[in-house]
Short mmCIF file of C-alpha atoms in Angstrom, two decimals:
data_model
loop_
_atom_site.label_atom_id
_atom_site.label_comp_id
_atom_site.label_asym_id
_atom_site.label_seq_id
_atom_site.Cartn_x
_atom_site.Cartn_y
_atom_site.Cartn_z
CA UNK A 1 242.96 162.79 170.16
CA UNK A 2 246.04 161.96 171.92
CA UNK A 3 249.04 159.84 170.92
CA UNK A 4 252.68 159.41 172.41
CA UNK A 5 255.05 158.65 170.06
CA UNK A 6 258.39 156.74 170.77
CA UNK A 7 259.93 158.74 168.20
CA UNK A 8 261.09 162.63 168.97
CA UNK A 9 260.79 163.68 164.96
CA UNK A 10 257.09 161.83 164.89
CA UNK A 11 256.33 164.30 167.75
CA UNK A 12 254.04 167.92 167.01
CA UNK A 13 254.22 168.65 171.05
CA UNK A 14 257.36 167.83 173.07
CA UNK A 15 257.34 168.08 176.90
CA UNK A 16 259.39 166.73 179.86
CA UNK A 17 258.75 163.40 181.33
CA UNK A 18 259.37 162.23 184.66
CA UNK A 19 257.16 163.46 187.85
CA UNK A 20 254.34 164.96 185.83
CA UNK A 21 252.89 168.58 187.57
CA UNK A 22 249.78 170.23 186.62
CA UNK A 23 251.24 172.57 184.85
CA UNK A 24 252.20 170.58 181.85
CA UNK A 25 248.93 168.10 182.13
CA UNK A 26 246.90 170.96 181.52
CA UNK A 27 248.81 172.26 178.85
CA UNK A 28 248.79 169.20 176.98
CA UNK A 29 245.05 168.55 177.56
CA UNK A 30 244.63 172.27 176.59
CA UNK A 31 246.43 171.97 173.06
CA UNK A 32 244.68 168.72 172.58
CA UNK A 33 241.34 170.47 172.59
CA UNK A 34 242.90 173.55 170.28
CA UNK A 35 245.09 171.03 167.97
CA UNK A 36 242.97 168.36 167.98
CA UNK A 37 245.41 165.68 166.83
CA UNK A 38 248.36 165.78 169.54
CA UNK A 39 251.37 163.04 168.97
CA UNK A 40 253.37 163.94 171.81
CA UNK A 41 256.63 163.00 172.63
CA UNK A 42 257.78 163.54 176.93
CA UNK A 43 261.51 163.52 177.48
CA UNK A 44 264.32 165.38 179.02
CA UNK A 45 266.19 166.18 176.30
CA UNK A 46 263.93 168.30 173.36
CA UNK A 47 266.58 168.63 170.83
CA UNK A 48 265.87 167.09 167.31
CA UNK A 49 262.74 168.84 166.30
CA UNK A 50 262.53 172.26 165.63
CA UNK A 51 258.67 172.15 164.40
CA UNK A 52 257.05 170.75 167.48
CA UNK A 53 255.72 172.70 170.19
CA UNK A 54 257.59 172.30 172.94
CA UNK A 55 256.44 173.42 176.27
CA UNK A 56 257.80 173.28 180.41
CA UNK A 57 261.40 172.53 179.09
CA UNK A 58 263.85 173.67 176.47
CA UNK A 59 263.93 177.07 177.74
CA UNK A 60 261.87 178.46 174.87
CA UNK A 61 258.89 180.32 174.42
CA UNK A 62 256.69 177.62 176.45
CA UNK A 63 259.15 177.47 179.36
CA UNK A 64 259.14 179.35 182.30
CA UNK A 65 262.37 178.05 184.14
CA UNK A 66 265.06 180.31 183.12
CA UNK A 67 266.04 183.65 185.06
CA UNK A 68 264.21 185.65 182.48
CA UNK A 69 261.19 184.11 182.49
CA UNK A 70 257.50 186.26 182.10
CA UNK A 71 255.60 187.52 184.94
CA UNK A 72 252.15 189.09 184.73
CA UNK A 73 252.10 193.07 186.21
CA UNK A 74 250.15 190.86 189.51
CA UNK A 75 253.51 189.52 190.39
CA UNK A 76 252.28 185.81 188.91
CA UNK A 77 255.06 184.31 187.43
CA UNK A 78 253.52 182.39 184.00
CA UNK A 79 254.41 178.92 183.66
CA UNK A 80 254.01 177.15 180.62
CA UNK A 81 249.86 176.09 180.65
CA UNK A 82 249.33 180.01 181.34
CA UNK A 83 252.27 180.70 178.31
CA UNK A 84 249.95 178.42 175.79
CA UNK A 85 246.25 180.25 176.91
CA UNK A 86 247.74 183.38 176.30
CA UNK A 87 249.22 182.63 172.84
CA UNK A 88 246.50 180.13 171.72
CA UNK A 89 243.71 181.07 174.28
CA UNK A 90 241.59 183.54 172.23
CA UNK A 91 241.61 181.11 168.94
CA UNK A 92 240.67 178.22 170.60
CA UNK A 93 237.28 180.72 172.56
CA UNK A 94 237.20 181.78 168.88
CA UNK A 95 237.27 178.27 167.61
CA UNK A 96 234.31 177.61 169.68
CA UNK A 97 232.16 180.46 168.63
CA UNK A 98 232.13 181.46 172.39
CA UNK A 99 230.31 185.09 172.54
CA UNK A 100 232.18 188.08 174.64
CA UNK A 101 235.51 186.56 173.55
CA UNK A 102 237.55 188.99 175.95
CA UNK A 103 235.85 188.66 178.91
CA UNK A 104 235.75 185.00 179.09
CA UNK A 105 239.49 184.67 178.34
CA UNK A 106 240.36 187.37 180.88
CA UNK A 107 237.80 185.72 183.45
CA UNK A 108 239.33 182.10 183.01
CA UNK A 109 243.06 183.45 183.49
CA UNK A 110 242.03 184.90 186.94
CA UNK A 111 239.51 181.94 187.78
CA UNK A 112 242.03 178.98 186.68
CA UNK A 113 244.95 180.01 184.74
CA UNK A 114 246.91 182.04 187.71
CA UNK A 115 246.35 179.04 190.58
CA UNK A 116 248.25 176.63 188.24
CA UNK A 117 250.76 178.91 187.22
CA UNK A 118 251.43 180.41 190.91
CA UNK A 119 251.53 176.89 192.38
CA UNK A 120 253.97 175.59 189.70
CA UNK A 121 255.83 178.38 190.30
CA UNK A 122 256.05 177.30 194.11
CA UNK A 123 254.01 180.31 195.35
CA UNK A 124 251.63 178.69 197.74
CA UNK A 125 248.26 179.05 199.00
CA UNK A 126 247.61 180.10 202.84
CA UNK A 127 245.25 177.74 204.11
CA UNK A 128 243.70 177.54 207.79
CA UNK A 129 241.89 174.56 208.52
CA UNK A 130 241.57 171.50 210.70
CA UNK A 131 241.67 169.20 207.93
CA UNK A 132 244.19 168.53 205.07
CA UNK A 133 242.78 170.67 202.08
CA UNK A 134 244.30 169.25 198.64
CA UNK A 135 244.72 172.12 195.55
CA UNK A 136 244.35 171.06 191.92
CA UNK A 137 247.64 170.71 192.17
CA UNK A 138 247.77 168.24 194.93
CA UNK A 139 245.36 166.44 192.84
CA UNK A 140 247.03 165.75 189.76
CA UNK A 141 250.17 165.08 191.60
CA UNK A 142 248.05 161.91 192.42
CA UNK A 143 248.86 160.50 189.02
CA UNK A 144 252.32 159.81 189.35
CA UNK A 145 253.26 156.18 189.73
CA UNK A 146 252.94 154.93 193.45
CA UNK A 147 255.76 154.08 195.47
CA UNK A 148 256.11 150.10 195.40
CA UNK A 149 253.04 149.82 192.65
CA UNK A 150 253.66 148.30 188.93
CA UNK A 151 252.00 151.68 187.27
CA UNK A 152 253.52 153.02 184.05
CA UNK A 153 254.22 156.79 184.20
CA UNK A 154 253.09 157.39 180.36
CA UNK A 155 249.87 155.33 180.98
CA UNK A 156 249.40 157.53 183.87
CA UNK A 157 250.25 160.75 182.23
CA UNK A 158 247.61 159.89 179.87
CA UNK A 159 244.78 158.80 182.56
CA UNK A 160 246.00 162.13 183.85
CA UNK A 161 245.62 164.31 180.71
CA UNK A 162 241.97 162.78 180.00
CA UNK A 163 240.93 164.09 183.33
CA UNK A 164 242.33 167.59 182.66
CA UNK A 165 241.03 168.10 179.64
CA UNK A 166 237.23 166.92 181.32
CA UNK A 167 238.10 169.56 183.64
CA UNK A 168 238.58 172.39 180.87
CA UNK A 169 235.91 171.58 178.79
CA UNK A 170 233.76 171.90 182.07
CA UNK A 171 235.40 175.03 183.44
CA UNK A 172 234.96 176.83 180.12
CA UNK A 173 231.45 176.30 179.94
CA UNK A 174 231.49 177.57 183.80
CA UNK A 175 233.67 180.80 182.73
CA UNK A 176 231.39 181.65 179.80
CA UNK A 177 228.20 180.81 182.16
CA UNK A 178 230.12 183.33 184.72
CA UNK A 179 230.57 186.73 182.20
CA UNK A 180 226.89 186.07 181.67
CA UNK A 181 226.02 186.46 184.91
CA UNK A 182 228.17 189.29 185.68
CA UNK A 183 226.41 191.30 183.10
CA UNK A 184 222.74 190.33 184.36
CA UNK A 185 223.65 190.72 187.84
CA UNK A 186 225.53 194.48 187.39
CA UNK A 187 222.69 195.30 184.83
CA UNK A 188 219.37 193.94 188.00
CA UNK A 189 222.04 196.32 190.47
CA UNK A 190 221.93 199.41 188.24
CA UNK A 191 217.95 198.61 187.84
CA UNK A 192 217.22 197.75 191.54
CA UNK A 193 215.13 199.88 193.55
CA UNK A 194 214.39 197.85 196.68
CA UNK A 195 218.05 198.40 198.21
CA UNK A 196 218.37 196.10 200.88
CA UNK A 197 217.53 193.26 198.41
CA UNK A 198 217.82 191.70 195.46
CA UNK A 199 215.50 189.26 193.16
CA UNK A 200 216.46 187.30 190.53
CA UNK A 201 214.04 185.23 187.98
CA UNK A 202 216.31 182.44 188.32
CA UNK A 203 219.39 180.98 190.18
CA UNK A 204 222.43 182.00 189.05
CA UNK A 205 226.25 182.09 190.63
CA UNK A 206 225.79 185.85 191.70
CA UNK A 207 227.73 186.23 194.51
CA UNK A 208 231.14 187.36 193.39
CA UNK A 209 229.38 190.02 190.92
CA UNK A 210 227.58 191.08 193.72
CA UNK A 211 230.32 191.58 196.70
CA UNK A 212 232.38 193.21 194.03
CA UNK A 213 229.94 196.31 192.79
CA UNK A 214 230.02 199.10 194.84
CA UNK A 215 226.65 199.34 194.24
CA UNK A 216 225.71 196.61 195.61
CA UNK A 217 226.88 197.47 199.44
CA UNK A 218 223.60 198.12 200.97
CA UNK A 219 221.82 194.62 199.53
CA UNK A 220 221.82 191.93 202.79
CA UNK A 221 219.48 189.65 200.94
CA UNK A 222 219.11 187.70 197.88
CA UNK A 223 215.90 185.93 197.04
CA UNK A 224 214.97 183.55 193.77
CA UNK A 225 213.01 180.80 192.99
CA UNK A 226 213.69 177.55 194.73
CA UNK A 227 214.28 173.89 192.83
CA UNK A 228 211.71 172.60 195.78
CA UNK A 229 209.61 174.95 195.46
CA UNK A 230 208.98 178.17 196.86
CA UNK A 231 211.31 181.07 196.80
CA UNK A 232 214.78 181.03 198.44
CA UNK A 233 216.12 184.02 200.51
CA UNK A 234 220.28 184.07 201.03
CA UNK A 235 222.23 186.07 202.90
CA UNK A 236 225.28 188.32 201.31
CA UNK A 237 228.67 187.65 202.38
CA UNK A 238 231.01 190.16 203.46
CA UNK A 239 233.50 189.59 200.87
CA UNK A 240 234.91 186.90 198.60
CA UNK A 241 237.22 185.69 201.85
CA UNK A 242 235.00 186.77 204.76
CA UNK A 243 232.03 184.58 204.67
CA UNK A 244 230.22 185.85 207.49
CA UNK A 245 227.07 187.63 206.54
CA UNK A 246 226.11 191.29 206.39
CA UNK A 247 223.27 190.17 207.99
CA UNK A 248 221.69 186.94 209.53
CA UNK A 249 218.39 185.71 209.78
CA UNK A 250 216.96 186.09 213.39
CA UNK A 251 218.68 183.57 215.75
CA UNK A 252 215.41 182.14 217.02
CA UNK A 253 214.49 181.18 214.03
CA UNK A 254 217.77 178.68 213.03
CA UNK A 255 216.66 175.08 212.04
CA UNK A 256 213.41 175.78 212.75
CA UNK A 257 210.49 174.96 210.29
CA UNK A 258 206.85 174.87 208.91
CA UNK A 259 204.16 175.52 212.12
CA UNK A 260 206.73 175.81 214.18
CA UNK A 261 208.66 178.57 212.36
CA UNK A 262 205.82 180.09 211.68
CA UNK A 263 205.23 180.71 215.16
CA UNK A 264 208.45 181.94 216.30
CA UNK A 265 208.99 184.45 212.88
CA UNK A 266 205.38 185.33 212.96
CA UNK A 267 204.82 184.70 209.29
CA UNK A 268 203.02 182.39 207.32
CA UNK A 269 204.63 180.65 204.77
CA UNK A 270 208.00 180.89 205.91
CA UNK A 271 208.59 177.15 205.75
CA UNK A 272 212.40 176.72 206.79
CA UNK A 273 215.48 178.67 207.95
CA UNK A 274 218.84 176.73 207.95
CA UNK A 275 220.36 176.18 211.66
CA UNK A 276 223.52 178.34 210.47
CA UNK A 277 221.39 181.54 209.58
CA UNK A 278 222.50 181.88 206.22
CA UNK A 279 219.31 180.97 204.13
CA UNK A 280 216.02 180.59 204.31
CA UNK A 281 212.74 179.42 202.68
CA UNK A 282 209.31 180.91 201.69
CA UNK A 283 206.01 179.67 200.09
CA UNK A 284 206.00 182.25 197.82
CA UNK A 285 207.72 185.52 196.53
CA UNK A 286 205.42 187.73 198.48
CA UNK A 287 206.15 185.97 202.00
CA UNK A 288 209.98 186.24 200.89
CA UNK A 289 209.75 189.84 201.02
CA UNK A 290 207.86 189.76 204.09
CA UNK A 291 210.84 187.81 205.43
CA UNK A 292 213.78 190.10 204.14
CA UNK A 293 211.47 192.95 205.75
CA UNK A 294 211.42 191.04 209.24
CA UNK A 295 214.46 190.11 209.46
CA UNK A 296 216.18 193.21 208.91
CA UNK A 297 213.49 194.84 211.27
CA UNK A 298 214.43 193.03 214.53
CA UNK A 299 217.97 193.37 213.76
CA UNK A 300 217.21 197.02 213.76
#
């Protein structure tokens, strides 16, 4: 729970107000989910209080705006959300009897922590693309009072700091769903003897694990069961950046499907193959391999 208090000495977290930034959303919707009971006090001026935590101003331990603020050995500057994980961070994955307690706090920095912080700290993202693309970031920026609206900024702050702490809860459960994962996948890599591809019982978010083991260079193909039935087969990506494949599906057979794919692939039970190459669909897990085995055939 969440309170603002109009009182600086009612206050056990202290942070500026004005324009509100991710930074300081998160970290207030973090230390409500550690703390628990957060009366929070947002002002300019943090003196009066020497027992609250105070956090993105003051210049203290939570602050990241004077000359000699931290920076990770990556270059990162920390701001103060990425200060509070890395005091607090392991107690609260403690707190929440999360297994593998390192590798989900080290995974979360890299997968959430750093964006905020680098952004915050005005070290932005290249992006190339025809379209606006809006970060986090951009996002929560969102919640500041419109130009010419009525909207109160603490009322906002607060709509604001509900959202972010949805977000956590959620990306938490996605980090610790992630280090699980990474040990399955490196552990079916070490095991797997077909070399050009890999099967997996069940879905999972492999594909990072995957691009990064160096033992996993040679695999093209991916193939688990489908939701809909059937057995999926994916392409691999280059790289966690270059999403073209290692290797495509055949180009005759792109948005084909059922008799007609049959046909043109020349196997039965191959029931769909996306129009962009990059996955395809089989009746079974025998006619998946049959697939894999084609397709890297006439690309040979």
């Amino acid at each position: 729970m969440i309170t603002l208090v109009k009182d600086i000495k009612d206050a056990n977290c202290i942070t500026h107000s004005g324009t509100m930034h991710a930074d300081e959303i998160f970290a207030t919707a973090f230390l409500e989910l550690y703390k628990d009971n957060i009366k929070l006090f947002r002002t300019n001026n943090p003196t009066g209080n020497d027992k609250a935590i105070i956090y993105d101003i003051g210049k203290g331990k939570f602050d990241h705006h004077q000359l000699d603020a931290k920076v990770r050995e990556n270059g990162i500057k920390y701001c103060a959300f990425g200060l509070l994980w890395e005091e607090y961070g392991k107690e609260y994955l403690k707190d929440l009897e999360i297994e593998d307690i390192d590798e989900v706090y080290d995974y979360f920095i890299k997968d959430f922590v750093e964006q905020i912080d680098a952004i915050d700290n005005g070290v932005f993202p290249k992006i190339e693309a025809k379209f606006k693309v809006k970060t986090l970031s951009d996002i929560f920026k969102l919640f500041n009072p419109s130009s010419f609206s009525d909207e109160d900024e603490n009322t906002q702050f607060l709509k604001a700091e509900n959202l972010a702490k949805i977000i956590l809860e959620e990306e938490i459960l996605n980090c610790v769903g992630k280090v699980k994962t990474s040990n399955i996948i490196n552990e079916l890599i070490e095991k797997n003897k077909n070399k050009t591809f890999l099967i997996l019982d069940k879905y999972m978010p492999y594909e990072e694990f995957l691009i990064s083991n160096e033992k996993a260079n040679d695999i093209l193909f991916v193939i688990y069961p489908s939701n809909r039935e059937g057995y999926c087969i994916k392409t691999v990506p280059k790289s966690t950046t270059d999403k073209s494949t290692r290797l495509d599906f055949p180009k005759n057979w792109g948005g084909l499907t059922d008799e007609e794919l049959e046909r043109e692939s020349g196997i039965e039970g191959l029931t769909f193959c996306h129009a962009t190459l990059f996955l395809a669909v089989a009746k079974d897990l025998e006619t998946a391999i049959k697939v894999v085995n084609k397709a890297i055939e006439e690309k040979k």
